[in-house]
Coordinates of C-alpha atoms in Angstrom, one line a residue:
M4 CA 37.7 -11.9 44.7
L5 CA 37.0 -11.7 41.3
D6 CA 33.2 -11.3 41.8
T7 CA 33.4 -8.2 43.7
I8 CA 35.0 -6.4 40.9
P9 CA 32.0 -4.3 39.3
I10 CA 31.5 -5.1 35.8
H11 CA 29.6 -2.7 33.6
P12 CA 29.1 -3.2 29.8
A13 CA 30.4 -0.7 27.3
P14 CA 27.9 1.3 25.6
S15 CA 27.2 0.3 22.4
P16 CA 28.6 2.8 19.7
A17 CA 26.7 4.7 17.0
A18 CA 27.8 2.3 14.4
N19 CA 24.5 2.9 11.8
A20 CA 23.4 6.1 12.4
P21 CA 26.2 7.7 10.2
A22 CA 25.4 6.1 7.3
L23 CA 21.4 6.6 7.8
L24 CA 22.3 10.2 8.0
R25 CA 24.1 10.1 4.7
E26 CA 20.9 8.2 3.5
I27 CA 18.8 10.9 4.8
A28 CA 20.8 13.4 2.8
A29 CA 20.8 11.7 -0.3
A30 CA 17.1 11.4 -0.1
L31 CA 16.6 15.0 0.7
D32 CA 18.7 16.0 -2.5
V33 CA 16.2 13.7 -4.5
L34 CA 12.8 15.0 -2.6
L35 CA 14.0 18.7 -3.8
L36 CA 15.0 17.2 -7.4
S37 CA 12.2 15.1 -8.2
G38 CA 9.4 15.2 -5.2
R39 CA 10.2 11.5 -4.8
R40 CA 9.6 10.1 -1.4
H41 CA 12.4 7.9 0.8
C42 CA 11.2 5.8 4.1
I43 CA 13.8 4.2 5.9
D44 CA 12.1 1.2 8.3
L45 CA 13.7 1.7 11.7
G46 CA 12.3 -1.6 13.0
S47 CA 14.2 -3.3 10.4
L48 CA 17.7 -2.3 11.5
P49 CA 19.7 -3.2 14.0
L50 CA 20.0 0.3 15.9
S51 CA 21.8 0.4 19.0
P52 CA 20.9 3.4 22.1
A53 CA 23.6 5.0 20.6
D54 CA 22.4 5.0 17.2
R55 CA 19.0 6.4 18.4
D56 CA 20.5 9.2 20.6
L57 CA 22.7 10.0 17.3
L58 CA 19.4 10.4 15.3
R59 CA 17.7 12.3 17.7
E60 CA 20.3 14.5 18.3
T61 CA 21.7 15.1 14.7
L62 CA 18.2 15.4 13.2
G63 CA 16.8 17.5 16.1
T64 CA 13.0 18.4 17.0
G65 CA 10.9 20.4 14.6
E66 CA 7.6 22.4 15.0
V67 CA 5.0 19.8 14.1
R68 CA 3.7 17.2 16.0
M69 CA 0.7 15.2 15.2
E70 CA -1.4 12.1 16.6
L71 CA -3.8 10.0 14.5
E72 CA -6.0 7.6 16.3
A73 CA -7.2 4.7 13.9
L74 CA -7.0 0.9 15.2
G75 CA -4.1 2.6 17.5
N76 CA -2.2 5.3 17.8
S77 CA 0.1 7.0 14.9
R78 CA 2.6 9.6 16.1
I79 CA 4.4 11.8 13.6
E80 CA 6.9 14.5 14.8
E81 CA 8.8 16.7 12.1
T82 CA 12.3 16.6 12.7
G83 CA 14.3 19.8 13.0
V84 CA 15.4 19.3 9.2
P85 CA 12.4 19.9 7.2
G86 CA 11.1 17.2 5.0
V87 CA 12.4 14.5 7.3
W88 CA 9.5 13.0 9.7
W89 CA 9.4 10.4 12.5
V90 CA 6.9 8.3 12.4
R91 CA 5.2 5.7 14.8
H92 CA 2.7 3.5 14.8
F93 CA 1.3 1.8 17.9
S94 CA -1.2 -1.0 18.4
E95 CA -4.6 -0.2 20.3
D96 CA -2.0 -1.7 23.7
G97 CA 0.0 0.9 23.0
I98 CA 2.9 -1.3 21.7
L99 CA 5.4 -0.2 19.0
L100 CA 4.5 -1.7 15.7
T101 CA 6.4 0.3 13.2
E102 CA 8.6 3.5 13.1
S103 CA 10.1 4.9 10.3
L104 CA 12.0 7.9 9.2
E105 CA 10.1 9.5 6.4
V106 CA 11.7 12.0 3.8
C107 CA 8.9 14.0 2.5
H108 CA 6.9 17.1 2.4
V109 CA 4.3 15.1 4.3
P110 CA 3.9 12.2 5.4
E111 CA 1.5 9.8 3.8
I112 CA -0.3 8.8 6.3
V113 CA -1.6 12.3 7.2
P114 CA -3.5 13.4 3.9
A115 CA -6.9 12.8 3.7
D116 CA -7.9 10.0 1.5
T117 CA -10.8 10.5 -1.2
T118 CA -13.1 7.8 0.2
D119 CA -12.9 9.4 3.7
I120 CA -13.3 12.8 2.7
A121 CA -16.7 11.7 0.4
I122 CA -17.6 10.0 3.6
G123 CA -16.8 12.9 5.6
L124 CA -18.6 15.2 2.9
R125 CA -21.9 12.8 3.3
R126 CA -21.7 13.6 7.0
L127 CA -21.3 17.0 7.0
R128 CA -24.4 17.2 4.1
Q129 CA -26.3 15.3 6.7
R130 CA -25.6 17.8 9.5
I131 CA -26.5 20.6 7.9
A132 CA -29.5 19.2 5.8
V133 CA -32.4 21.8 6.6
P134 CA -35.8 20.3 6.8
E135 CA -38.1 21.3 3.8
S136 CA -41.2 22.8 5.1
G137 CA -44.7 21.6 3.3
G138 CA -45.6 22.5 0.3
H139 CA -42.0 22.9 -1.4

């Protein structure tokens, strides 16, 4: 008869999210005072589904979403708290490789690298080059 009693695991509590939210608040203070960035590697933490739900619910959704395509996809989402970004990197096969919360003005992966800008400038110059007419 015991095997007929339905057993459902209790939902795991949001044990780590409250501490992370306090860490984010402290990191925002530092960002405002000194401009120093802060990154929380979510993949290295034992987060339960309830932790993730609480983080998403508390941080909310912002207005900016970006996708980068370079050796896989990267998704950068502004949370409803300006200065807090949810950043996820995926392999070319769509497997989540890294996930972090970044406290900063703009995540480091977004601004163009100086080398990339130089390459882009060279390509642009090649595209807009007007062939010289003979004699000049």
